[in-house]
CSV table of C-alpha atoms in Angstrom, one decimal:
chain,number,residue,atom,x,y,z
A,30,MET,CA,-42.6,-21.0,-16.6
A,31,ARG,CA,-40.0,-19.6,-19.0
A,32,ILE,CA,-36.9,-17.9,-17.9
A,33,SER,CA,-35.3,-15.5,-20.3
A,34,LEU,CA,-31.6,-15.6,-21.2
A,35,SER,CA,-31.1,-12.1,-19.9
A,36,ALA,CA,-32.3,-13.1,-16.4
A,37,LEU,CA,-30.0,-16.1,-16.4
A,38,ALA,CA,-27.1,-13.8,-17.3
A,39,LEU,CA,-27.8,-11.6,-14.3
A,40,VAL,CA,-27.4,-14.4,-11.9
A,41,PRO,CA,-23.6,-14.4,-11.7
A,42,THR,CA,-23.6,-10.6,-11.4
A,43,LEU,CA,-26.1,-10.7,-8.5
A,44,LEU,CA,-24.2,-13.4,-6.8
A,45,LEU,CA,-21.0,-11.4,-7.0
A,46,ALA,CA,-22.7,-8.2,-5.8
A,47,ALA,CA,-24.0,-9.9,-2.7
A,48,PRO,CA,-21.9,-9.6,0.5
A,49,GLN,CA,-19.5,-12.5,0.7
A,50,PRO,CA,-18.7,-14.3,4.0
A,51,LEU,CA,-15.0,-14.5,4.6
A,52,THR,CA,-13.0,-16.4,7.2
A,53,ILE,CA,-9.5,-15.4,8.0
A,54,TYR,CA,-7.3,-18.0,9.6
A,55,THR,CA,-4.0,-18.1,11.5
A,56,SER,CA,-1.4,-20.8,11.8
A,57,PRO,CA,2.1,-20.8,13.4
A,58,VAL,CA,4.8,-20.9,10.7
A,59,SER,CA,6.9,-23.4,12.6
A,60,SER,CA,3.9,-25.6,13.6
A,61,THR,CA,3.4,-29.0,11.9
A,62,SER,CA,-0.3,-29.0,12.7
A,63,ASN,CA,-2.7,-28.7,9.8
A,64,THR,CA,-5.5,-27.3,11.9
A,65,PRO,CA,-5.6,-23.5,11.5
A,66,ALA,CA,-7.4,-21.3,14.0
A,67,THR,CA,-10.1,-18.8,13.0
A,68,LEU,CA,-8.9,-15.2,13.4
A,69,LEU,CA,-11.8,-13.2,11.8
A,70,THR,CA,-15.1,-13.8,10.2
A,71,LEU,CA,-16.2,-11.0,7.8
A,72,ASN,CA,-18.9,-9.9,5.5
A,73,TYR,CA,-17.1,-8.5,2.4
A,74,ASP,CA,-19.1,-6.5,-0.1
A,75,PRO,CA,-17.2,-6.3,-3.5
A,76,THR,CA,-19.5,-3.6,-4.8
A,77,THR,CA,-18.8,-1.1,-2.1
A,78,LEU,CA,-15.4,-2.5,-1.2
A,79,SER,CA,-16.3,-2.6,2.5
A,80,ALA,CA,-15.9,-5.3,5.1
A,81,GLU,CA,-18.0,-5.8,8.3
A,82,ILE,CA,-16.4,-7.7,11.2
A,83,LEU,CA,-18.6,-10.4,12.6
A,84,SER,CA,-16.2,-12.0,15.0
A,85,TYR,CA,-12.6,-11.6,16.1
A,86,ASN,CA,-10.6,-14.4,18.0
A,87,PRO,CA,-7.0,-13.3,18.6
A,88,PRO,CA,-4.4,-15.9,19.4
A,89,LYS,CA,-4.2,-16.8,23.1
A,90,ASP,CA,-1.2,-16.8,25.5
A,91,ILE,CA,0.6,-14.0,23.6
A,92,PRO,CA,4.1,-13.5,25.2
A,93,SER,CA,5.3,-10.0,25.9
A,94,GLY,CA,8.1,-8.4,23.8
A,95,ASP,CA,8.8,-6.3,20.7
A,96,PRO,CA,7.0,-7.6,17.6
A,97,LYS,CA,9.9,-6.4,15.5
A,98,ALA,CA,12.4,-8.7,17.2
A,99,THR,CA,13.8,-11.3,14.9
A,100,SER,CA,13.5,-14.0,17.6
A,101,SER,CA,9.7,-13.7,18.1
A,102,PRO,CA,7.6,-16.6,16.7
A,103,LEU,CA,5.8,-16.0,13.4
A,104,THR,CA,2.3,-16.8,12.5
A,105,ARG,CA,0.7,-16.9,9.1
A,106,ILE,CA,-2.6,-15.1,8.3
A,107,PHE,CA,-4.5,-16.4,5.3
A,108,LEU,CA,-7.9,-16.9,3.7
A,109,ASN,CA,-8.3,-20.6,3.0
A,110,ASN,CA,-4.9,-22.3,3.2
A,111,PRO,CA,-1.4,-20.9,3.3
A,112,SER,CA,-0.2,-22.6,0.1
A,113,SER,CA,-2.8,-21.6,-2.4
A,114,SER,CA,-4.5,-18.4,-1.1
A,115,PRO,CA,-3.3,-14.8,-0.2
A,116,SER,CA,-1.4,-14.9,3.0
A,117,VAL,CA,1.0,-12.8,5.1
A,118,ALA,CA,3.4,-13.7,8.0
A,119,THR,CA,3.7,-11.6,11.1
A,120,SER,CA,5.0,-11.9,14.7
A,121,ILE,CA,2.7,-13.4,17.2
A,122,LEU,CA,3.5,-10.4,19.4
A,123,SER,CA,1.6,-8.2,16.9
A,124,PHE,CA,-1.6,-9.4,18.5
A,125,SER,CA,-0.8,-7.9,21.8
A,126,PRO,CA,-3.6,-5.6,23.2
A,127,THR,CA,-1.0,-2.8,23.4
A,128,TYR,CA,-1.1,-2.5,19.5
A,129,GLN,CA,-3.7,-1.3,17.1
A,130,LYS,CA,-4.1,-4.0,14.5
A,131,THR,CA,-5.2,-3.5,10.9
A,132,LEU,CA,-5.9,-6.2,8.4
A,133,ILE,CA,-5.6,-5.0,4.8
A,134,LEU,CA,-7.5,-6.6,1.9
A,135,HIS,CA,-5.9,-5.8,-1.4
A,136,VAL,CA,-8.5,-6.2,-4.2
A,137,ASP,CA,-8.4,-5.9,-8.0
A,138,ASP,CA,-10.7,-4.0,-10.3
A,139,ALA,CA,-13.3,-6.8,-10.0
A,140,GLY,CA,-13.2,-6.7,-6.2
A,141,GLU,CA,-11.4,-10.1,-5.9
A,142,ILE,CA,-8.9,-10.3,-3.1
A,143,TYR,CA,-5.4,-11.0,-4.4
A,144,HIS,CA,-3.2,-10.1,-1.4
A,145,ILE,CA,-3.5,-9.7,2.4
A,146,GLY,CA,-1.5,-7.2,4.5
A,147,PHE,CA,-1.2,-6.8,8.3
A,148,ALA,CA,-0.1,-3.6,10.1
A,149,THR,CA,0.3,-2.5,13.7
A,150,SER,CA,0.7,0.8,15.4
A,151,GLY,CA,0.9,2.0,19.0
A,152,ARG,CA,-2.3,2.9,20.7
A,153,GLY,CA,-2.7,6.6,21.8
A,154,VAL,CA,-5.3,5.9,24.5
A,155,GLN,CA,-6.1,2.4,25.7
A,156,SER,CA,-9.7,1.6,25.2
A,157,PRO,CA,-11.6,0.2,28.2
A,158,PRO,CA,-12.5,-3.5,28.0
A,159,ASN,CA,-15.9,-4.4,26.7
A,160,LYS,CA,-18.0,-5.6,29.6
A,161,ALA,CA,-20.5,-7.4,27.3
A,162,GLY,CA,-18.1,-10.2,26.4
A,163,ASN,CA,-14.6,-11.3,26.0
A,164,GLY,CA,-14.4,-10.4,22.3
A,165,GLU,CA,-15.4,-13.7,20.8
A,166,ASN,CA,-18.4,-13.3,18.5
A,167,ASP,CA,-18.8,-9.8,19.8
A,168,HIS,CA,-19.0,-7.1,17.1
A,169,SER,CA,-18.3,-4.1,19.2
A,170,ALA,CA,-15.3,-5.7,20.9
A,171,ALA,CA,-14.0,-6.8,17.5
A,172,GLU,CA,-14.1,-3.2,16.2
A,173,ASP,CA,-12.1,-2.0,19.2
A,174,GLU,CA,-9.4,-4.7,18.7
A,175,ILE,CA,-8.8,-4.9,15.0
A,176,LEU,CA,-9.6,-2.8,11.9
A,177,VAL,CA,-10.2,-4.1,8.4
A,178,GLU,CA,-9.2,-1.9,5.4
A,179,VAL,CA,-10.0,-2.6,1.8
A,180,VAL,CA,-7.5,-1.2,-0.7
A,181,LYS,CA,-8.2,-1.3,-4.5
A,182,LYS,CA,-5.4,-1.9,-6.9
A,183,GLY,CA,-4.1,1.3,-8.3
A,184,VAL,CA,-3.1,2.0,-11.9
A,185,GLY,CA,0.6,2.5,-12.4
A,186,PRO,CA,2.3,5.0,-14.8
A,187,GLN,CA,1.5,4.3,-18.5
A,188,VAL,CA,4.0,4.4,-21.3
A,189,HIS,CA,2.7,6.3,-24.4
A,190,PHE,CA,4.2,5.2,-27.7
A,191,ASN,CA,3.9,7.2,-31.0
A,192,LYS,CA,3.0,10.3,-29.2
A,193,PRO,CA,2.4,13.1,-31.7
A,194,VAL,CA,5.0,15.9,-32.0
A,195,VAL,CA,3.7,19.3,-31.1
A,196,LEU,CA,5.2,22.3,-32.9
A,197,ASN,CA,5.0,26.0,-31.9
A,198,LYS,CA,4.3,28.9,-34.2
A,199,GLU,CA,7.9,29.0,-35.4
A,200,GLY,CA,7.7,25.4,-36.4
A,201,LYS,CA,9.9,24.2,-33.6
A,202,VAL,CA,9.3,21.4,-31.2
A,203,GLU,CA,7.6,22.5,-28.0
A,204,GLY,CA,9.5,21.7,-24.9
A,205,LYS,CA,12.5,22.7,-22.8
A,206,GLU,CA,15.1,24.7,-24.6
A,207,PRO,CA,18.5,23.1,-24.9
A,208,GLU,CA,20.9,23.9,-22.1
A,209,LYS,CA,23.5,26.6,-23.0
A,210,SER,CA,27.2,25.8,-23.0
A,211,PHE,CA,29.7,27.3,-20.5
A,212,ILE,CA,30.9,29.9,-23.0
A,213,GLN,CA,27.3,30.8,-23.9
A,214,LYS,CA,26.5,31.4,-20.3
A,215,TYR,CA,29.6,33.3,-19.2
A,216,TRP,CA,30.9,35.0,-22.4
A,217,TRP,CA,30.6,38.4,-20.8
A,218,ALA,CA,32.8,37.3,-17.9
A,219,ILE,CA,35.4,35.9,-20.3
A,220,ALA,CA,35.4,39.1,-22.4
A,221,LEU,CA,35.8,41.2,-19.3
A,222,PHE,CA,38.7,39.1,-18.1
A,223,LEU,CA,40.5,39.4,-21.4
A,224,LEU,CA,40.0,43.1,-21.5
A,225,ILE,CA,41.5,43.5,-18.0
A,226,GLN,CA,44.5,41.4,-19.1
A,227,LEU,CA,45.0,43.6,-22.2
A,228,VAL,CA,44.8,46.8,-20.2
A,229,ALA,CA,47.1,45.5,-17.5
A,230,GLY,CA,49.7,44.3,-20.1
A,231,GLY,CA,49.7,47.7,-21.8
A,232,GLY,CA,50.3,49.6,-18.6
A,233,GLY,CA,53.2,47.4,-17.6
A,234,GLY,CA,55.0,48.2,-20.9
A,235,ASP,CA,54.9,52.0,-20.4
A,236,GLU,CA,56.5,51.7,-17.0
A,237,LYS,CA,59.5,49.8,-18.3
A,238,LYS,CA,60.2,52.5,-20.9
């Protein structure tokens, strides 16, 4: 059976278009252990820029306190390993149930993940616990505990060189008129002041005579 070259060329495209399984890990920053813990398992679709949560396993034995405190222990969130993959460090207190957590996947134009972000916010109304399970390998519980947001890389401002000069009907460059000087703006006030000085000076001379 013959396989055309065009069909072979479509194979990488189809593989890229298929949803990709992703595993997000955590590891304490101060820990010497090389065994990371699984935080999230996802199905990431680079074509639709969407991510489906399959399981969520938050760190256990989270102490109470303010996650913004400088003394709180830090943990690193990463894809494969903290040294060669996108990662972000956050306080272990950020995983407290009192906070709404959002994992942010920053992707480029091709849908490849180049950075990871993590944000927390206060909950308005505390959601009731899921009675079907404890959150591990439970899709509905995972959605209640953490959100995943995919953000595509934006295009920054572009510098345009050799931009053509646009002239108006009078042959002048279009644009903002040059700002007037102080004398051009207030010539009438200066003239009025000088006139008053001349009139006042003439009147004073007649009185002396």
